[in-house]
PDB file of C-alpha atoms in Angstrom:
ATOM      1  CA  MET S   1      16.404 -35.603-104.941  1.00 44.00           C
ATOM      2  CA  LEU S   2      18.371 -34.316-107.933  1.00 37.00           C
ATOM      3  CA  ARG S   3      16.667 -30.916-107.680  1.00 42.00           C
ATOM      4  CA  LYS S   4      17.548 -30.694-103.985  1.00 39.00           C
ATOM      5  CA  LEU S   5      21.161 -31.600-104.739  1.00 35.00           C
ATOM      6  CA  LEU S   6      21.396 -29.002-107.491  1.00 35.00           C
ATOM      7  CA  LEU S   7      19.837 -26.395-105.210  1.00 36.00           C
ATOM      8  CA  CYS S   8      22.341 -27.190-102.463  1.00 40.00           C
ATOM      9  CA  LEU S   9      25.236 -26.921-104.921  1.00 35.00           C
ATOM     10  CA  LEU S  10      23.902 -23.610-106.198  1.00 39.00           C
ATOM     11  CA  LEU S  11      23.636 -22.231-102.671  1.00 37.00           C
ATOM     12  CA  LEU S  12      27.133 -23.424-101.830  1.00 41.00           C
ATOM     13  CA  CYS S  13      28.527 -21.794-104.957  1.00 43.00           C
ATOM     14  CA  ALA S  14      26.728 -18.560-104.169  1.00 39.00           C
ATOM     15  CA  ALA S  15      28.018 -18.607-100.601  1.00 37.00           C
ATOM     16  CA  HIS S  16      31.554 -19.282-101.834  1.00 40.00           C
ATOM     17  CA  THR S  17      31.295 -16.405-104.299  1.00 40.00           C
ATOM     18  CA  LEU S  18      30.102 -14.004-101.625  1.00 38.00           C
ATOM     19  CA  PHE S  19      32.801 -15.226 -99.261  1.00 39.00           C
ATOM     20  CA  ALA S  20      35.463 -14.641-101.903  1.00 46.00           C
ATOM     21  CA  GLN S  21      34.233 -11.220-102.944  1.00 57.00           C
ATOM     22  CA  ASN S  22      34.340  -9.233 -99.713  1.00 87.00           C
ATOM     23  CA  TYR S  23      37.985  -8.203 -99.535  1.00 94.00           C
ATOM     24  CA  GLN S  24      38.545  -4.526 -98.746  1.00 92.00           C
ATOM     25  CA  CYS S  25      41.901  -2.762 -98.550  1.00 95.00           C
ATOM     26  CA  VAL S  26      40.957  -0.545 -95.601  1.00 94.00           C
ATOM     27  CA  GLN S  27      38.140  -0.549 -93.052  1.00 88.00           C
ATOM     28  CA  PRO S  28      36.614   2.854 -92.228  1.00 88.00           C
ATOM     29  CA  GLY S  29      35.926   1.948 -88.597  1.00 87.00           C
ATOM     30  CA  ALA S  30      39.358   0.570 -87.725  1.00 89.00           C
ATOM     31  CA  LYS S  31      42.766   2.065 -87.011  1.00 91.00           C
ATOM     32  CA  ARG S  32      45.691   0.122 -88.447  1.00 93.00           C
ATOM     33  CA  TYR S  33      49.403   0.602 -87.862  1.00 93.00           C
ATOM     34  CA  PHE S  34      52.344  -0.351 -90.082  1.00 94.00           C
ATOM     35  CA  ILE S  35      56.113  -0.410 -89.763  1.00 91.00           C
ATOM     36  CA  ASN S  36      58.902  -0.704 -92.347  1.00 90.00           C
ATOM     37  CA  ASN S  37      62.427  -2.083 -92.114  1.00 86.00           C
ATOM     38  CA  ASN S  38      63.683   1.269 -90.844  1.00 83.00           C
ATOM     39  CA  TYR S  39      61.091   1.221 -88.015  1.00 84.00           C
ATOM     40  CA  TYR S  40      59.053   4.081 -89.426  1.00 86.00           C
ATOM     41  CA  LEU S  41      55.553   3.847 -87.996  1.00 88.00           C
ATOM     42  CA  ARG S  42      52.542   4.797 -90.111  1.00 91.00           C
ATOM     43  CA  GLY S  43      48.837   4.552 -89.489  1.00 91.00           C
ATOM     44  CA  ILE S  44      45.556   4.321 -91.355  1.00 92.00           C
ATOM     45  CA  ARG S  45      42.478   6.122 -90.086  1.00 92.00           C
ATOM     46  CA  ILE S  46      39.496   7.079 -92.213  1.00 94.00           C
ATOM     47  CA  ASP S  47      38.111  10.436 -91.102  1.00 93.00           C
ATOM     48  CA  SER S  48      34.964  10.482 -93.239  1.00 94.00           C
ATOM     49  CA  VAL S  49      33.064   8.470 -95.824  1.00 95.00           C
ATOM     50  CA  LYS S  50      30.517   9.418 -98.453  1.00 95.00           C
ATOM     51  CA  THR S  51      28.794   7.553-101.268  1.00 95.00           C
ATOM     52  CA  VAL S  52      28.029   9.124-104.653  1.00 96.00           C
ATOM     53  CA  GLY S  53      26.467   7.148-107.493  1.00 93.00           C
ATOM     54  CA  GLY S  54      27.354   3.833-105.915  1.00 94.00           C
ATOM     55  CA  VAL S  55      31.031   4.803-105.456  1.00 96.00           C
ATOM     56  CA  GLU S  56      32.294   4.980-101.876  1.00 96.00           C
ATOM     57  CA  TYR S  57      34.716   7.813-101.098  1.00 96.00           C
ATOM     58  CA  LEU S  58      37.033   7.322 -98.127  1.00 96.00           C
ATOM     59  CA  TYR S  59      39.023  10.272 -96.774  1.00 95.00           C
ATOM     60  CA  PRO S  60      42.097   9.273 -94.730  1.00 94.00           C
ATOM     61  CA  PHE S  61      43.562  11.673 -92.191  1.00 89.00           C
ATOM     62  CA  LYS S  62      45.804  14.384 -93.653  1.00 86.00           C
ATOM     63  CA  SER S  63      49.608  14.338 -93.448  1.00 83.00           C
ATOM     64  CA  PRO S  64      52.004  17.308 -93.444  1.00 78.00           C
ATOM     65  CA  ARG S  65      53.475  17.723 -96.918  1.00 76.00           C
ATOM     66  CA  GLY S  66      56.143  19.959 -98.459  1.00 68.00           C
ATOM     67  CA  LYS S  67      59.898  20.358 -98.863  1.00 65.00           C
ATOM     68  CA  TYR S  68      61.242  19.950 -95.366  1.00 59.00           C
ATOM     69  CA  PHE S  69      63.385  22.865 -94.082  1.00 60.00           C
ATOM     70  CA  VAL S  70      62.543  24.844 -97.232  1.00 62.00           C
ATOM     71  CA  GLU S  71      58.909  25.881 -96.890  1.00 67.00           C
ATOM     72  CA  PRO S  72      56.088  25.573 -94.328  1.00 69.00           C
ATOM     73  CA  LEU S  73      54.433  22.164 -94.390  1.00 70.00           C
ATOM     74  CA  LYS S  74      50.813  21.995 -95.495  1.00 75.00           C
ATOM     75  CA  PRO S  75      48.119  19.347 -94.956  1.00 78.00           C
ATOM     76  CA  GLY S  76      48.252  16.823 -97.778  1.00 79.00           C
ATOM     77  CA  GLY S  77      47.202  13.294 -98.575  1.00 84.00           C
ATOM     78  CA  SER S  78      47.947  10.375 -96.301  1.00 90.00           C
ATOM     79  CA  TRP S  79      50.559   7.805 -97.321  1.00 92.00           C
ATOM     80  CA  LEU S  80      47.733   5.774 -98.896  1.00 93.00           C
ATOM     81  CA  GLY S  81      46.513   8.689-100.938  1.00 91.00           C
ATOM     82  CA  ASP S  82      44.493  11.851-100.754  1.00 91.00           C
ATOM     83  CA  VAL S  83      41.226   9.991-101.428  1.00 95.00           C
ATOM     84  CA  ILE S  84      40.338   6.298-101.679  1.00 96.00           C
ATOM     85  CA  MET S  85      37.448   5.400-103.980  1.00 97.00           C
ATOM     86  CA  ILE S  86      35.764   1.989-103.951  1.00 96.00           C
ATOM     87  CA  THR S  87      33.580   1.115-106.934  1.00 96.00           C
ATOM     88  CA  PRO S  88      30.642  -1.338-106.740  1.00 94.00           C
ATOM     89  CA  ASP S  89      32.791  -4.165-108.180  1.00 93.00           C
ATOM     90  CA  GLY S  90      35.353  -3.778-105.364  1.00 93.00           C
ATOM     91  CA  THR S  91      37.992  -1.864-107.331  1.00 96.00           C
ATOM     92  CA  HIS S  92      40.004   0.444-105.050  1.00 97.00           C
ATOM     93  CA  LEU S  93      41.345   3.698-106.536  1.00 97.00           C
ATOM     94  CA  PHE S  94      44.029   5.572-104.582  1.00 97.00           C
ATOM     95  CA  ILE S  95      44.844   9.160-105.584  1.00 94.00           C
ATOM     96  CA  ASN S  96      48.578   9.898-105.352  1.00 90.00           C
ATOM     97  CA  HIS S  97      50.560  13.153-105.049  1.00 87.00           C
ATOM     98  CA  ALA S  98      50.316  13.805-108.812  1.00 88.00           C
ATOM     99  CA  ASN S  99      46.535  13.355-108.796  1.00 90.00           C
ATOM    100  CA  ASP S 100      46.985  10.087-110.705  1.00 92.00           C
ATOM    101  CA  THR S 101      45.265   6.818-109.825  1.00 95.00           C
ATOM    102  CA  VAL S 102      46.753   3.675-108.278  1.00 97.00           C
ATOM    103  CA  VAL S 103      44.418   0.701-108.861  1.00 97.00           C
ATOM    104  CA  ILE S 104      43.975  -2.380-106.685  1.00 98.00           C
ATOM    105  CA  GLN S 105      41.440  -5.030-107.671  1.00 97.00           C
ATOM    106  CA  ALA S 106      40.536  -6.344-104.228  1.00 96.00           C
ATOM    107  CA  GLN S 107      38.140  -8.969-105.639  1.00 96.00           C
ATOM    108  CA  ALA S 108      40.601 -10.361-108.200  1.00 96.00           C
ATOM    109  CA  ALA S 109      41.167 -14.106-108.564  1.00 96.00           C
ATOM    110  CA  VAL S 110      44.487 -15.931-108.853  1.00 97.00           C
ATOM    111  CA  ASN S 111      46.305 -15.104-112.144  1.00 97.00           C
ATOM    112  CA  ASP S 112      44.191 -11.983-112.759  1.00 97.00           C
ATOM    113  CA  SER S 113      46.340  -9.023-113.895  1.00 97.00           C
ATOM    114  CA  TRP S 114      45.646  -5.309-114.261  1.00 98.00           C
ATOM    115  CA  VAL S 115      47.466  -1.980-114.581  1.00 97.00           C
ATOM    116  CA  LEU S 116      48.426  -0.896-111.070  1.00 97.00           C
ATOM    117  CA  TYR S 117      49.779   2.466-112.175  1.00 96.00           C
ATOM    118  CA  ASP S 118      50.532   4.207-115.461  1.00 93.00           C
ATOM    119  CA  ASP S 119      51.347   7.919-115.632  1.00 85.00           C
ATOM    120  CA  THR S 120      51.807   7.829-119.445  1.00 80.00           C
ATOM    121  CA  THR S 121      55.619   7.639-119.200  1.00 82.00           C
ATOM    122  CA  THR S 122      57.360   4.618-120.713  1.00 84.00           C
ATOM    123  CA  ILE S 123      57.351   2.910-117.298  1.00 90.00           C
ATOM    124  CA  ARG S 124      54.181   1.335-115.953  1.00 93.00           C
ATOM    125  CA  TYR S 125      53.356  -1.179-113.226  1.00 96.00           C
ATOM    126  CA  ILE S 126      51.332  -4.351-113.690  1.00 97.00           C
ATOM    127  CA  ALA S 127      49.725  -6.104-110.705  1.00 98.00           C
ATOM    128  CA  THR S 128      49.028  -9.833-110.729  1.00 98.00           C
ATOM    129  CA  LEU S 129      47.211 -11.768-108.041  1.00 98.00           C
ATOM    130  CA  THR S 130      49.728 -14.589-107.648  1.00 98.00           C
ATOM    131  CA  GLN S 131      48.489 -16.372-104.532  1.00 96.00           C
ATOM    132  CA  ALA S 132      45.397 -16.941-102.374  1.00 96.00           C
ATOM    133  CA  ASP S 133      46.206 -18.591 -99.061  1.00 96.00           C
ATOM    134  CA  THR S 134      45.934 -18.241 -95.297  1.00 96.00           C
ATOM    135  CA  MET S 135      48.334 -16.719 -92.782  1.00 95.00           C
ATOM    136  CA  THR S 136      48.323 -15.537 -89.185  1.00 95.00           C
ATOM    137  CA  VAL S 137      47.482 -11.834 -89.082  1.00 94.00           C
ATOM    138  CA  LEU S 138      47.470 -10.058 -85.705  1.00 91.00           C
ATOM    139  CA  ASN S 139      47.416 -13.455 -83.955  1.00 90.00           C
ATOM    140  CA  THR S 140      44.416 -14.675 -85.977  1.00 92.00           C
ATOM    141  CA  LEU S 141      44.345 -17.102 -88.903  1.00 95.00           C
ATOM    142  CA  ASP S 142      43.011 -15.189 -91.901  1.00 95.00           C
ATOM    143  CA  SER S 143      42.518 -15.581 -95.651  1.00 96.00           C
ATOM    144  CA  ILE S 144      44.947 -13.514 -97.724  1.00 97.00           C
ATOM    145  CA  LYS S 145      45.641 -12.497-101.297  1.00 98.00           C
ATOM    146  CA  VAL S 146      49.163 -11.795-102.570  1.00 98.00           C
ATOM    147  CA  ILE S 147      49.574  -9.231-105.347  1.00 98.00           C
ATOM    148  CA  THR S 148      52.936  -9.146-107.157  1.00 98.00           C
ATOM    149  CA  ILE S 149      54.080  -5.997-108.950  1.00 96.00           C
ATOM    150  CA  THR S 150      55.888  -6.108-112.290  1.00 96.00           C
ATOM    151  CA  ALA S 151      57.627  -2.942-113.508  1.00 94.00           C
ATOM    152  CA  MET S 152      57.502  -2.601-117.294  1.00 94.00           C
ATOM    153  CA  ASP S 153      59.503  -0.335-119.581  1.00 92.00           C
ATOM    154  CA  GLY S 154      57.441  -0.595-122.741  1.00 90.00           C
ATOM    155  CA  SER S 155      57.108  -4.344-123.265  1.00 90.00           C
ATOM    156  CA  THR S 156      60.226  -5.264-121.267  1.00 94.00           C
ATOM    157  CA  PRO S 157      60.277  -6.041-117.512  1.00 94.00           C
ATOM    158  CA  LEU S 158      62.307  -3.381-115.691  1.00 92.00           C
ATOM    159  CA  THR S 159      64.078  -5.530-113.115  1.00 91.00           C
ATOM    160  CA  THR S 160      66.086  -2.595-111.688  1.00 88.00           C
ATOM    161  CA  ASP S 161      62.953  -0.716-110.591  1.00 87.00           C
ATOM    162  CA  SER S 162      62.509  -0.587-106.808  1.00 84.00           C
ATOM    163  CA  LEU S 163      58.948  -1.929-107.055  1.00 89.00           C
ATOM    164  CA  HIS S 164      59.673  -4.827-109.401  1.00 92.00           C
ATOM    165  CA  ASN S 165      58.609  -8.174-107.877  1.00 94.00           C
ATOM    166  CA  LYS S 166      57.482  -6.493-104.661  1.00 93.00           C
ATOM    167  CA  ARG S 167      54.270  -7.717-103.064  1.00 96.00           C
ATOM    168  CA  ILE S 168      51.085  -6.219-101.670  1.00 97.00           C
ATOM    169  CA  ILE S 169      49.250  -8.515 -99.262  1.00 97.00           C
ATOM    170  CA  LEU S 170      45.537  -8.220 -98.488  1.00 97.00           C
ATOM    171  CA  SER S 171      43.772  -9.860 -95.565  1.00 96.00           C
ATOM    172  CA  LYS S 172      40.047 -10.554 -95.648  1.00 94.00           C
ATOM    173  CA  THR S 173      39.545  -9.388 -92.060  1.00 93.00           C
ATOM    174  CA  HIS S 174      42.191  -6.684 -91.653  1.00 93.00           C
ATOM    175  CA  GLY S 175      42.695  -5.213 -95.124  1.00 95.00           C
ATOM    176  CA  PHE S 176      46.282  -4.371 -96.020  1.00 97.00           C
ATOM    177  CA  VAL S 177      48.877  -6.613 -94.380  1.00 97.00           C
ATOM    178  CA  GLN S 178      51.757  -5.360 -96.531  1.00 97.00           C
ATOM    179  CA  VAL S 179      51.604  -2.314 -98.766  1.00 96.00           C
ATOM    180  CA  THR S 180      53.833   0.375-100.207  1.00 93.00           C
ATOM    181  CA  ASP S 181      53.563   4.170 -99.983  1.00 91.00           C
ATOM    182  CA  LEU S 182      50.774   4.693-102.514  1.00 93.00           C
ATOM    183  CA  TYR S 183      50.756   8.489-102.205  1.00 90.00           C
ATOM    184  CA  ASN S 184      54.349   8.842-103.467  1.00 86.00           C
ATOM    185  CA  LEU S 185      54.203   5.976-105.954  1.00 85.00           C
ATOM    186  CA  PRO S 186      56.000   5.615-108.376  1.00 83.00           C
ATOM    187  CA  PHE S 187      58.839   7.210-106.338  1.00 77.00           C
ATOM    188  CA  ARG S 188      60.089   9.110-109.378  1.00 65.00           C
ATOM    189  CA  GLY S 189      60.268  12.893-109.378  1.00 51.00           C
ATOM    190  CA  SER S 190      58.089  13.475-106.319  1.00 46.00           C
ATOM    191  CA  THR S 191      58.220  17.037-105.038  1.00 45.00           C
ATOM    192  CA  TRP S 192      56.468  16.216-101.787  1.00 42.00           C
ATOM    193  CA  LEU S 193      59.330  14.598 -99.925  1.00 46.00           C
ATOM    194  CA  ARG S 194      62.950  15.677 -99.786  1.00 42.00           C
ATOM    195  CA  ASP S 195      65.122  13.223-101.780  1.00 44.00           C
ATOM    196  CA  THR S 196      62.112  10.947-102.258  1.00 46.00           C
ATOM    197  CA  ALA S 197      63.433   9.112-105.299  1.00 45.00           C
ATOM    198  CA  ASP S 198      66.795   8.398-103.664  1.00 45.00           C
ATOM    199  CA  TYR S 199      65.195   7.298-100.395  1.00 48.00           C
ATOM    200  CA  PHE S 200      62.823   4.794-101.943  1.00 49.00           C
ATOM    201  CA  THR S 201      65.364   3.314-104.343  1.00 48.00           C
ATOM    202  CA  THR S 202      68.361   2.986-102.007  1.00 44.00           C
ATOM    203  CA  LYS S 203      66.850   2.087 -98.631  1.00 51.00           C
ATOM    204  CA  ALA S 204      66.194  -1.647 -98.662  1.00 47.00           C
ATOM    205  CA  GLY S 205      62.626  -2.341 -97.673  1.00 54.00           C
ATOM    206  CA  ALA S 206      61.883   1.278 -96.791  1.00 70.00           C
ATOM    207  CA  PHE S 207      58.896   1.459 -99.124  1.00 79.00           C
ATOM    208  CA  LEU S 208      57.191  -1.704 -97.814  1.00 91.00           C
ATOM    209  CA  PHE S 209      55.112  -1.314 -94.672  1.00 93.00           C
ATOM    210  CA  ASN S 210      53.827  -4.301 -92.698  1.00 95.00           C
ATOM    211  CA  LEU S 211      50.807  -4.444 -90.393  1.00 95.00           C
ATOM    212  CA  VAL S 212      51.717  -4.539 -86.689  1.00 92.00           C
ATOM    213  CA  ASP S 213      49.826  -4.884 -83.425  1.00 87.00           C
ATOM    214  CA  PHE S 214      50.089  -1.390 -81.944  1.00 77.00           C
ATOM    215  CA  HIS S 215      47.883   0.990 -79.971  1.00 70.00           C
ATOM    216  CA  ASN S 216      48.120   4.665 -79.140  1.00 68.00           C
ATOM    217  CA  PRO S 217      49.497   5.069 -75.598  1.00 68.00           C
ATOM    218  CA  THR S 218      47.217   6.717 -73.064  1.00 71.00           C
ATOM    219  CA  TYR S 219      48.350   9.685 -70.983  1.00 67.00           C
ATOM    220  CA  ASN S 220      49.071   7.410 -68.030  1.00 73.00           C
ATOM    221  CA  GLU S 221      51.007   4.935 -70.166  1.00 67.00           C
ATOM    222  CA  LEU S 222      53.063   7.713 -71.716  1.00 65.00           C
ATOM    223  CA  TYR S 223      54.264   8.914 -68.298  1.00 73.00           C
ATOM    224  CA  ASP S 224      54.622   5.488 -66.694  1.00 72.00           C
ATOM    225  CA  TYR S 225      58.409   5.224 -66.488  1.00 70.00           C
ATOM    226  CA  ASN S 226      58.213   1.687 -65.141  1.00 62.00           C
TER     227      ASN S 226
END
């Protein structure tokens, strides 16, 4: 009887571990749409996937990049990065405009912390998984993880930074529920967008995009004036 009980507990623990360890920031087979406080619409679509040495490489659709009205725009990385790499332990690596890495530990537990981004300047960003809960996502109750960002200048919190105390929210079923522009992070000195630094530091909520229920209109819907 004791052996059976221990076996049942072991199986339950294993099932709980598996259940807790399958968060993924993006899903290759799904299109997701996001909107910010200024009603800018952005989407996620993975065009191709490959696996090398156990690491999964996701390639989001390209976005036009360059200095608007100054030079011709060229295909560049999506707002979530040029490439997304997922390691076997569930770590997500997003490559930004400077070819640096933004790190999200999708399988982290509450109170786990890691370096979200550090480009070797004095300012770096620490991510902490501050909450695991449930919320309604796209009309469905889902498990979520809340990641809080702390901006650090050396060993001192930089409370004036636009990303300080901002949150990234992950859903088990849908991936990102709230996320910032990872391609232009840290919003300092970017040459890809005109007045990027000013835009992301002065426009309240402009850098946070929230998942919305949206679909591409069909030809008939586009010309249906009713």
